[in-house]
């Protein structure tokens, strides 16, 4: 309790961080524990705390109502590995080197869990890691190899491969609780708890299969976007529900008869061309059935029986309706939502289970709980699935924080926050010095002040996406977003700018770049953009990062 009092006295007196720091050794005073929860591709449109029209997420909402919700948290680069590397290092992709998912994280770099470990925390990393490297700086790790599997998942656990029974979201939670049960009670803990769900290809827990079959979900009003007034990048991507969703892999349209006949094929025939995470697959739907069979076949006999009951109905419905054109897009959207949202339900349930456990052991209120995702995700907006674009739907990520010792329950913040800030924030609360080369800032002044940003808080955010050519073929781009405007430059095999007036056009349907009336705005934004690029040392943004 002593340390908590110390932290609180620092808030009250508004003293500088340096005077509140803890000794950098395993001190016996009690510091806050940290549980950092991150899901994969969970977007605010699927969280009731953010006003979702699609689903209720009562356990996540509780984190918000007992803590704070950020309306404007953005990522530096909206794809998995890069987002994770930014969070761990507090640095942009061009500095930490992990610009895209194909790269391997340089694990000689300093990451914030290491600093917490040095300062006496017991540290754990459980679930999706997706950085290609072996985790460093953790007393315990149990990670999914690469993207991981939904059913009967394998883990790489402190140097050994283990295969578990069950559904991935449940298993990750069991491991998290297992770590807490066995923890060293003399040390504060910092646990990273990261889910695979609700990542593509959206496979639900057996108990949730079919749970939304009688639900008709509201459609986003730009589901049938024709991309008028947008540039080539928005048009030429490969993430359209209409054309880029695969029949078996994404929509689970494989009948019992087809699955049975695939089961009889020799192994080489089934799996010959299915090459893990290789992006070339994105453009090769001939792999569709083989890839789908691979994940289906991980289910137990009982799970398969449950599966077939649900999805045979879907195949039959499709045959009966035989939808075409816009009706087909709408039909696919409904199936997509049924599967994606059932994965979200598993996350909500399991986060609730972990919170209940923390309460049971008396650690809930002395633990900083962060809930976020590696980026936002399209649930049919612009007709898309996936992420990557600097458009708000994927650029924005959920951020909830619960820590009653400092955060007023039910706070809502409109301050600009970034995933770049997570490491400095957590180090700050733990009383550990924030390395000078971290590019984010501590969110503590906002968190401690019920969400209100201080006067000198950032007024603009900077973004840079690199992964092209790759899955979904979203062109390289960087840009700036202020409260009112967004300016994006697409480069590499294209040289196009886009400007959006977010007050008039929050859904980003009308590119105003080139509109005479907005020339002064463009000039001003370009100047601000240049300043941000200098600040973050990204002054040659169109040059390939070689590190
Ligand atoms: C997989 C998915 C893609 C997805 C990437 C990156 N294809 O390759 O749809 O964009 O992961 O996602 S799949 O056919 O294998 O499902 S990320 O979250 O890891 O960045
Ligand atoms: Ca992701």
Coordinates of C-alpha atoms in Angstrom, one line a residue, residues 15-508:
X15 CA 4.9 16.7 -8.6
X16 CA 7.3 15.9 -11.4
X17 CA 7.8 12.2 -12.3
X18 CA 11.4 12.2 -11.2
X19 CA 10.5 12.9 -7.6
X20 CA 8.0 10.0 -7.6
X21 CA 10.2 7.3 -8.9
X22 CA 10.8 4.0 -7.2
X23 CA 14.2 2.5 -6.6
X24 CA 15.2 0.5 -9.6
X25 CA 15.5 -2.8 -7.6
X26 CA 13.0 -5.3 -6.3
X27 CA 11.7 -3.1 -3.6
X28 CA 9.3 -4.5 -1.1
X29 CA 6.8 -1.6 -1.3
X30 CA 3.7 -2.4 -3.3
X31 CA 3.6 -1.0 -6.9
X32 CA 0.6 -1.4 -9.2
X33 CA 0.3 -4.6 -11.1
X34 CA -0.3 -4.3 -14.9
X35 CA -2.5 -6.4 -17.1
X36 CA -2.2 -5.4 -20.7
X37 CA -5.0 -6.9 -22.7
X38 CA -4.9 -6.8 -26.5
X39 CA -7.1 -8.5 -29.0
X40 CA -6.4 -9.0 -32.7
X41 CA -8.6 -6.9 -35.1
X42 CA -11.2 -6.0 -32.5
X43 CA -12.7 -2.7 -33.5
X44 CA -14.8 -0.2 -31.7
X45 CA -17.9 -0.9 -33.9
X46 CA -18.1 -4.2 -32.1
X47 CA -17.9 -2.8 -28.5
X48 CA -21.0 -1.6 -26.7
X49 CA -19.0 0.8 -24.6
X50 CA -18.4 2.6 -27.9
X51 CA -22.1 2.5 -28.9
X52 CA -22.0 -0.6 -31.1
X53 CA -25.2 -1.4 -32.9
X54 CA -24.0 -5.0 -33.5
X55 CA -23.2 -6.5 -30.1
X56 CA -23.2 -6.2 -26.4
X57 CA -19.8 -6.6 -24.6
X58 CA -20.7 -6.3 -20.9
X59 CA -17.4 -7.3 -19.5
X60 CA -15.4 -4.9 -21.6
X61 CA -18.0 -2.2 -20.9
X62 CA -17.3 -2.6 -17.2
X63 CA -13.6 -1.7 -17.7
X64 CA -14.9 1.5 -19.3
X65 CA -17.5 2.3 -16.7
X66 CA -15.1 1.7 -13.9
X67 CA -12.3 3.4 -15.7
X68 CA -11.8 5.5 -18.8
X69 CA -12.7 5.2 -22.5
X70 CA -10.6 7.0 -25.2
X71 CA -12.5 8.1 -28.3
X72 CA -9.3 9.1 -30.2
X73 CA -6.6 6.5 -29.8
X74 CA -4.7 5.9 -33.0
X75 CA -2.0 3.5 -34.2
X76 CA 1.2 4.3 -36.0
X77 CA 0.8 1.6 -38.6
X78 CA -2.4 -0.4 -38.8
X79 CA -1.2 -4.0 -39.1
X80 CA -0.4 -6.6 -36.5
X81 CA 3.4 -7.0 -36.1
X82 CA 4.2 -3.3 -36.6
X83 CA 1.5 -2.3 -34.0
X84 CA 2.9 -4.7 -31.5
X85 CA 6.5 -3.6 -32.1
X86 CA 5.5 0.0 -31.6
X87 CA 3.7 -0.8 -28.4
X88 CA 6.7 -2.7 -26.9
X89 CA 9.3 -0.2 -28.0
X90 CA 7.4 3.1 -27.8
X91 CA 8.8 3.9 -31.3
X92 CA 7.6 4.2 -34.8
X93 CA 8.1 1.4 -37.3
X94 CA 10.9 3.1 -39.2
X95 CA 12.9 3.4 -35.9
X96 CA 12.2 -0.1 -34.4
X97 CA 12.6 -1.7 -37.9
X98 CA 9.4 -3.7 -37.9
X99 CA 7.6 -2.0 -40.8
X100 CA 5.6 -5.0 -41.9
X101 CA 4.4 -8.5 -40.8
X102 CA 7.1 -10.2 -43.0
X103 CA 10.0 -8.8 -40.9
X104 CA 11.5 -10.3 -37.8
X105 CA 11.6 -8.1 -34.7
X106 CA 15.1 -7.2 -33.6
X107 CA 15.0 -8.4 -30.1
X108 CA 18.2 -6.7 -29.0
X109 CA 16.1 -3.6 -28.7
X110 CA 14.8 -2.3 -25.3
X111 CA 11.1 -3.1 -24.7
X112 CA 9.2 -1.8 -21.8
X113 CA 8.5 -5.3 -20.1
X114 CA 12.3 -5.7 -19.8
X115 CA 12.6 -2.4 -17.9
X116 CA 9.8 -3.5 -15.6
X117 CA 11.5 -6.8 -15.0
X118 CA 14.7 -5.0 -14.1
X119 CA 12.8 -2.8 -11.7
X120 CA 11.5 -5.9 -9.9
X121 CA 8.3 -6.8 -11.7
X122 CA 7.5 -10.4 -12.5
X123 CA 6.7 -10.4 -16.2
X124 CA 4.7 -12.7 -18.5
X125 CA 3.7 -12.7 -22.2
X126 CA 0.8 -14.9 -23.0
X127 CA -1.0 -15.4 -26.4
X128 CA -0.5 -13.8 -29.8
X129 CA 3.0 -12.3 -30.2
X130 CA 3.5 -12.3 -34.1
X131 CA 6.9 -10.7 -34.2
X132 CA 8.9 -13.6 -35.6
X133 CA 11.4 -13.4 -32.7
X134 CA 11.5 -15.2 -29.3
X135 CA 10.2 -13.0 -26.5
X136 CA 12.9 -11.4 -24.4
X137 CA 12.4 -9.8 -21.0
X138 CA 9.8 -12.2 -19.6
X139 CA 9.9 -14.5 -16.7
X140 CA 7.3 -16.6 -18.4
X141 CA 6.1 -16.7 -22.0
X142 CA 3.6 -18.9 -23.8
X143 CA 3.0 -17.6 -27.3
X144 CA 1.1 -18.7 -30.3
X145 CA 3.5 -19.5 -33.2
X146 CA 2.9 -16.9 -35.9
X147 CA -0.9 -16.3 -36.3
X148 CA -1.8 -19.3 -34.1
X149 CA -4.7 -21.7 -34.4
X150 CA -8.3 -21.4 -33.1
X151 CA -8.8 -25.0 -32.2
X152 CA -6.4 -27.2 -30.2
X153 CA -3.8 -24.5 -30.5
X154 CA 0.0 -25.0 -30.1
X155 CA 2.1 -22.7 -28.0
X156 CA 5.8 -22.0 -27.7
X157 CA 6.3 -21.9 -24.0
X158 CA 9.6 -20.9 -22.3
X159 CA 11.5 -22.7 -25.1
X160 CA 9.2 -25.7 -25.7
X161 CA 6.3 -26.5 -28.0
X162 CA 3.1 -27.6 -26.3
X163 CA -0.2 -28.5 -27.8
X164 CA -3.3 -27.7 -25.9
X165 CA -6.9 -28.9 -26.1
X166 CA -9.7 -26.5 -26.4
X167 CA -10.5 -23.1 -27.9
X168 CA -7.8 -20.5 -28.2
X169 CA -9.4 -17.6 -26.2
X170 CA -10.2 -20.0 -23.4
X171 CA -6.8 -21.6 -23.4
X172 CA -5.0 -18.2 -23.3
X173 CA -7.1 -17.2 -20.3
X174 CA -6.4 -20.5 -18.5
X175 CA -2.7 -19.8 -19.0
X176 CA -3.0 -16.2 -17.8
X177 CA -4.8 -17.4 -14.6
X178 CA -2.3 -20.2 -14.3
X179 CA 0.6 -17.7 -14.3
X180 CA -1.2 -15.5 -11.7
X181 CA -1.8 -18.6 -9.5
X182 CA 1.9 -19.5 -9.5
X183 CA 3.3 -16.0 -9.3
X184 CA 5.8 -14.7 -6.8
X185 CA 3.7 -12.9 -4.3
X186 CA 6.6 -10.7 -3.2
X187 CA 6.7 -8.9 -6.6
X188 CA 4.2 -6.9 -8.5
X189 CA 3.3 -8.5 -11.8
X190 CA 3.0 -7.3 -15.4
X191 CA 1.2 -9.6 -17.7
X192 CA 0.6 -9.2 -21.4
X193 CA -2.5 -11.1 -22.3
X194 CA -3.1 -11.1 -26.1
X195 CA -5.8 -12.9 -28.0
X196 CA -5.9 -14.2 -31.5
X197 CA -9.7 -13.6 -31.7
X198 CA -11.4 -12.1 -33.5
X199 CA -8.8 -12.4 -36.3
X200 CA -9.6 -13.8 -39.8
X201 CA -10.9 -16.5 -40.5
X202 CA -13.3 -15.9 -37.6
X203 CA -13.7 -19.3 -36.1
X204 CA -16.0 -19.3 -33.0
X205 CA -15.8 -21.3 -29.8
X206 CA -17.8 -24.5 -30.3
X207 CA -20.3 -23.3 -27.6
X208 CA -20.9 -20.1 -29.7
X209 CA -21.3 -21.6 -33.1
X210 CA -24.5 -20.5 -34.6
X211 CA -25.4 -18.1 -31.8
X212 CA -26.2 -15.3 -34.2
X213 CA -28.0 -17.4 -36.9
X214 CA -31.3 -15.7 -36.2
X215 CA -29.9 -12.2 -36.0
X216 CA -30.0 -9.7 -38.9
X217 CA -27.3 -7.1 -38.4
X218 CA -27.6 -3.5 -39.4
X219 CA -25.5 -2.7 -42.4
X220 CA -23.1 0.2 -42.6
X221 CA -24.6 2.8 -44.9
X222 CA -21.5 2.7 -47.2
X223 CA -21.5 -1.1 -47.5
X224 CA -22.0 -0.7 -51.2
X225 CA -19.5 2.1 -51.6
X226 CA -18.6 2.8 -55.3
X227 CA -15.4 4.7 -54.4
X228 CA -16.5 7.8 -56.4
X229 CA -14.3 10.8 -55.3
X230 CA -11.6 8.5 -54.0
X231 CA -8.1 7.7 -55.3
X232 CA -6.5 4.5 -56.7
X233 CA -5.5 3.1 -53.3
X234 CA -9.1 3.0 -52.1
X235 CA -10.2 1.4 -55.3
X236 CA -7.4 -1.1 -56.0
X237 CA -7.1 -2.8 -52.7
X238 CA -8.1 -6.5 -52.3
X239 CA -10.2 -6.4 -49.2
X240 CA -13.7 -6.1 -50.6
X241 CA -16.5 -8.3 -49.1
X242 CA -17.9 -8.5 -52.6
X243 CA -14.8 -10.0 -54.4
X244 CA -12.1 -10.9 -51.9
X245 CA -13.8 -13.1 -49.3
X246 CA -13.2 -16.7 -49.9
X247 CA -16.1 -19.1 -50.0
X248 CA -14.8 -21.8 -47.7
X249 CA -12.1 -20.0 -45.7
X250 CA -14.1 -16.9 -44.9
X251 CA -17.7 -17.8 -45.4
X252 CA -17.4 -21.5 -44.3
X253 CA -19.3 -22.6 -47.4
X254 CA -18.2 -26.2 -47.5
X255 CA -20.8 -28.9 -47.2
X256 CA -20.4 -32.1 -45.2
X257 CA -20.0 -34.0 -48.4
X258 CA -17.1 -31.8 -49.6
X259 CA -15.4 -32.0 -46.2
X260 CA -15.7 -35.7 -46.1
X261 CA -14.3 -36.1 -49.6
X262 CA -11.4 -33.9 -48.7
X263 CA -10.7 -35.9 -45.6
X264 CA -10.2 -39.0 -47.9
X265 CA -7.5 -37.3 -50.1
X266 CA -3.9 -38.2 -49.4
X267 CA -2.1 -35.6 -47.2
X268 CA 0.1 -34.2 -50.0
X269 CA -3.0 -33.4 -52.1
X270 CA -4.8 -31.6 -49.3
X271 CA -2.0 -29.4 -48.1
X272 CA 0.4 -29.3 -51.1
X273 CA 0.1 -25.5 -51.7
X274 CA -1.0 -24.1 -48.4
X275 CA 2.0 -22.1 -47.3
X276 CA 1.4 -20.6 -43.9
X277 CA 1.3 -16.8 -43.9
X278 CA 2.6 -16.3 -47.5
X279 CA 0.8 -13.3 -48.9
X280 CA 0.7 -14.7 -52.5
X281 CA -2.1 -16.9 -51.1
X282 CA -4.2 -13.8 -50.9
X283 CA -4.5 -13.8 -54.7
X284 CA -4.9 -17.5 -55.1
X285 CA -8.4 -18.7 -54.2
X286 CA -7.6 -22.2 -55.5
X287 CA -6.1 -22.7 -52.0
X288 CA -9.4 -21.9 -50.4
X289 CA -10.8 -25.4 -49.7
X290 CA -7.4 -26.9 -48.7
X291 CA -6.7 -24.1 -46.2
X292 CA -10.1 -24.3 -44.7
X293 CA -10.0 -28.0 -44.4
X294 CA -6.7 -27.6 -42.4
X295 CA -8.4 -25.5 -39.7
X296 CA -11.6 -27.5 -39.7
X297 CA -9.7 -30.7 -39.2
X298 CA -8.3 -29.5 -35.9
X299 CA -11.6 -29.9 -34.3
X300 CA -12.5 -33.0 -32.2
X301 CA -15.2 -35.3 -33.5
X302 CA -17.8 -33.7 -31.2
X303 CA -16.8 -30.2 -32.3
X304 CA -17.1 -31.2 -36.0
X305 CA -20.6 -32.5 -35.4
X306 CA -21.6 -29.2 -33.9
X307 CA -19.9 -27.3 -36.7
X308 CA -21.7 -29.3 -39.4
X309 CA -25.1 -28.7 -37.9
X310 CA -24.6 -24.9 -38.0
X311 CA -22.8 -24.6 -41.4
X312 CA -24.8 -27.1 -43.3
X313 CA -27.8 -24.8 -42.7
X314 CA -25.7 -21.9 -44.2
X315 CA -24.8 -23.9 -47.3
X316 CA -28.5 -24.8 -47.7
X317 CA -29.7 -21.2 -47.2
X318 CA -27.3 -20.0 -49.8
X319 CA -28.5 -22.6 -52.3
X320 CA -32.1 -21.6 -51.7
X321 CA -31.6 -17.8 -51.9
X322 CA -28.9 -17.9 -54.6
X323 CA -28.2 -14.2 -54.0
X324 CA -26.6 -12.0 -56.8
X325 CA -25.1 -8.6 -57.0
X326 CA -25.8 -6.3 -54.1
X327 CA -27.9 -9.0 -52.4
X328 CA -24.8 -11.3 -52.5
X329 CA -22.7 -8.6 -50.8
X330 CA -25.4 -8.2 -48.1
X331 CA -25.7 -11.9 -47.6
X332 CA -21.9 -12.3 -47.2
X333 CA -21.8 -9.3 -44.8
X334 CA -24.4 -11.1 -42.5
X335 CA -22.3 -14.3 -42.4
X336 CA -19.2 -12.3 -41.8
X337 CA -20.8 -10.6 -38.8
X338 CA -22.2 -13.8 -37.4
X339 CA -18.7 -15.3 -37.3
X340 CA -16.7 -12.3 -36.3
X341 CA -19.0 -11.3 -33.5
X342 CA -19.2 -14.8 -32.1
X343 CA -15.4 -14.6 -31.7
X344 CA -15.8 -11.2 -29.9
X345 CA -18.2 -12.9 -27.5
X346 CA -15.4 -15.4 -26.5
X347 CA -13.2 -12.4 -25.8
X348 CA -15.7 -10.6 -23.7
X349 CA -16.5 -13.7 -21.6
X350 CA -12.8 -14.5 -21.0
X351 CA -11.9 -10.9 -20.1
X352 CA -14.7 -11.1 -17.6
X353 CA -13.3 -14.4 -16.2
X354 CA -9.9 -12.8 -15.8
X355 CA -11.3 -9.8 -14.1
X356 CA -13.3 -12.0 -11.7
X357 CA -10.2 -13.9 -10.9
X358 CA -8.3 -10.7 -10.1
X359 CA -11.1 -9.6 -7.8
X360 CA -11.1 -13.0 -6.1
X361 CA -7.4 -12.8 -5.3
X362 CA -7.8 -9.2 -4.1
X363 CA -5.6 -7.6 -6.8
X364 CA -8.2 -6.0 -9.1
X365 CA -8.0 -2.4 -7.7
X366 CA -4.3 -2.5 -7.4
X367 CA -3.9 -3.5 -11.1
X368 CA -3.8 -1.2 -14.1
X369 CA -5.9 -2.9 -16.7
X370 CA -5.5 -1.8 -20.3
X371 CA -7.8 -3.0 -23.0
X372 CA -6.9 -2.4 -26.6
X373 CA -6.6 -4.0 -30.1
X374 CA -3.7 -3.9 -32.5
X375 CA -5.8 -1.7 -34.8
X376 CA -9.3 -1.1 -35.9
X377 CA -11.1 -3.2 -38.5
X378 CA -13.6 -2.8 -41.3
X379 CA -17.0 -4.4 -40.6
X380 CA -18.3 -3.6 -44.0
X381 CA -17.6 0.1 -44.1
X382 CA -16.6 1.0 -47.7
X383 CA -17.5 -2.6 -48.4
X384 CA -14.2 -3.7 -46.8
X385 CA -13.0 -6.2 -44.3
X386 CA -9.4 -6.1 -42.9
X387 CA -7.5 -2.9 -41.9
X388 CA -4.2 -1.1 -43.1
X389 CA -5.7 2.2 -44.3
X390 CA -5.3 5.5 -42.4
X391 CA -9.0 5.9 -42.8
X392 CA -10.4 6.3 -39.3
X393 CA -12.1 2.8 -39.1
X394 CA -8.7 1.1 -39.1
X395 CA -6.5 3.9 -37.8
X396 CA -8.5 4.3 -34.6
X397 CA -8.2 1.5 -32.0
X398 CA -10.2 0.9 -28.8
X399 CA -8.5 2.0 -25.5
X400 CA -10.0 1.4 -22.1
X401 CA -8.0 1.7 -18.9
X402 CA -9.1 0.8 -15.3
X403 CA -7.1 1.8 -12.3
X404 CA -9.3 3.3 -9.6
X405 CA -6.4 4.7 -7.6
X406 CA -5.8 7.2 -10.3
X407 CA -8.7 7.2 -12.8
X408 CA -12.1 8.5 -12.2
X409 CA -14.8 5.9 -13.0
X410 CA -16.8 6.6 -16.1
X411 CA -14.3 9.1 -17.6
X412 CA -14.3 9.6 -21.4
X413 CA -11.4 11.2 -23.2
X414 CA -11.3 12.9 -26.6
X415 CA -7.5 13.5 -26.2
X416 CA -5.3 12.2 -29.0
X417 CA -3.7 9.1 -27.7
X418 CA -1.5 6.6 -29.6
X419 CA -0.3 3.1 -29.2
X420 CA 3.1 4.7 -29.2
X421 CA 2.2 6.0 -25.7
X422 CA 1.4 2.7 -24.0
X423 CA 5.0 1.9 -23.0
X424 CA 5.8 5.3 -21.5
X425 CA 2.5 5.4 -19.7
X426 CA 3.0 2.0 -18.0
X427 CA 6.6 2.8 -17.1
X428 CA 5.4 6.1 -15.6
X429 CA 2.9 4.4 -13.4
X430 CA 5.4 1.8 -12.3
X431 CA 7.8 4.6 -11.3
X432 CA 10.4 3.5 -13.9
X433 CA 12.4 6.1 -15.9
X434 CA 11.0 6.5 -19.5
X435 CA 14.0 6.1 -21.9
X436 CA 14.7 9.3 -23.7
X437 CA 14.5 7.7 -27.1
X438 CA 10.9 6.5 -26.7
X439 CA 8.8 8.5 -29.1
X440 CA 5.5 8.3 -27.3
X441 CA 4.5 10.3 -24.2
X442 CA 2.9 9.2 -20.9
X443 CA -0.9 9.4 -20.9
X444 CA -0.8 9.9 -17.2
X445 CA -1.7 13.6 -17.2
X446 CA -4.8 12.7 -19.2
X447 CA -5.7 9.6 -17.1
X448 CA -5.2 11.3 -13.8
X449 CA -7.3 14.2 -14.9
X450 CA -10.5 12.3 -15.8
X451 CA -9.6 12.3 -19.5
X452 CA -9.0 16.0 -20.0
X453 CA -5.9 16.8 -21.9
X454 CA -3.5 19.5 -20.6
X455 CA -3.2 22.7 -22.8
X456 CA 0.0 21.6 -24.5
X457 CA -1.2 18.2 -25.5
X458 CA -0.6 16.9 -29.1
X459 CA -3.0 18.4 -31.7
X460 CA -2.1 16.0 -34.5
X461 CA -1.1 12.4 -35.1
X462 CA 1.2 10.9 -37.6
X463 CA 0.8 7.6 -39.5
X464 CA 2.9 5.5 -41.8
X465 CA 1.9 2.2 -43.5
X466 CA 4.4 0.1 -45.5
X467 CA 3.2 -3.4 -46.2
X468 CA 2.8 -3.4 -50.0
X469 CA 2.7 -5.5 -52.1
X470 CA 1.1 -7.9 -49.6
X471 CA -2.1 -9.3 -48.4
X472 CA -5.0 -7.1 -49.5
X473 CA -2.8 -4.8 -51.6
X474 CA -3.2 -1.6 -49.7
X475 CA -0.7 0.9 -51.1
X476 CA 2.0 2.5 -49.0
X477 CA 1.0 5.7 -47.4
X478 CA 1.7 8.2 -44.6
X479 CA -0.3 11.1 -43.3
X480 CA -1.5 13.5 -40.6
X481 CA -4.8 13.7 -38.8
X482 CA -5.9 16.7 -36.8
X483 CA -9.2 17.0 -35.0
X484 CA -10.8 18.3 -38.2
X485 CA -8.8 17.1 -41.2
X486 CA -6.8 14.2 -42.6
X487 CA -4.2 14.5 -45.3
X488 CA -2.8 11.2 -46.8
X489 CA 0.0 10.7 -49.3
X490 CA -0.1 7.3 -51.2
X491 CA 3.3 6.5 -52.7
X492 CA 5.5 3.8 -54.2
X493 CA 3.6 2.7 -57.4
X494 CA 1.4 5.7 -57.2
X495 CA 1.7 9.4 -56.2
X496 CA -1.7 10.6 -54.9
X497 CA -2.9 12.7 -52.1
X498 CA -6.2 12.6 -50.3
X499 CA -7.8 15.2 -48.0
X500 CA -10.8 14.7 -45.8
X501 CA -12.8 17.2 -43.8
X502 CA -13.8 14.9 -40.9
X503 CA -16.4 17.3 -39.5
X504 CA -18.3 17.3 -42.8
X505 CA -17.4 13.9 -44.0
X506 CA -16.6 11.6 -41.0
X507 CA -16.9 8.5 -43.2
X508 CA -14.2 9.7 -45.6

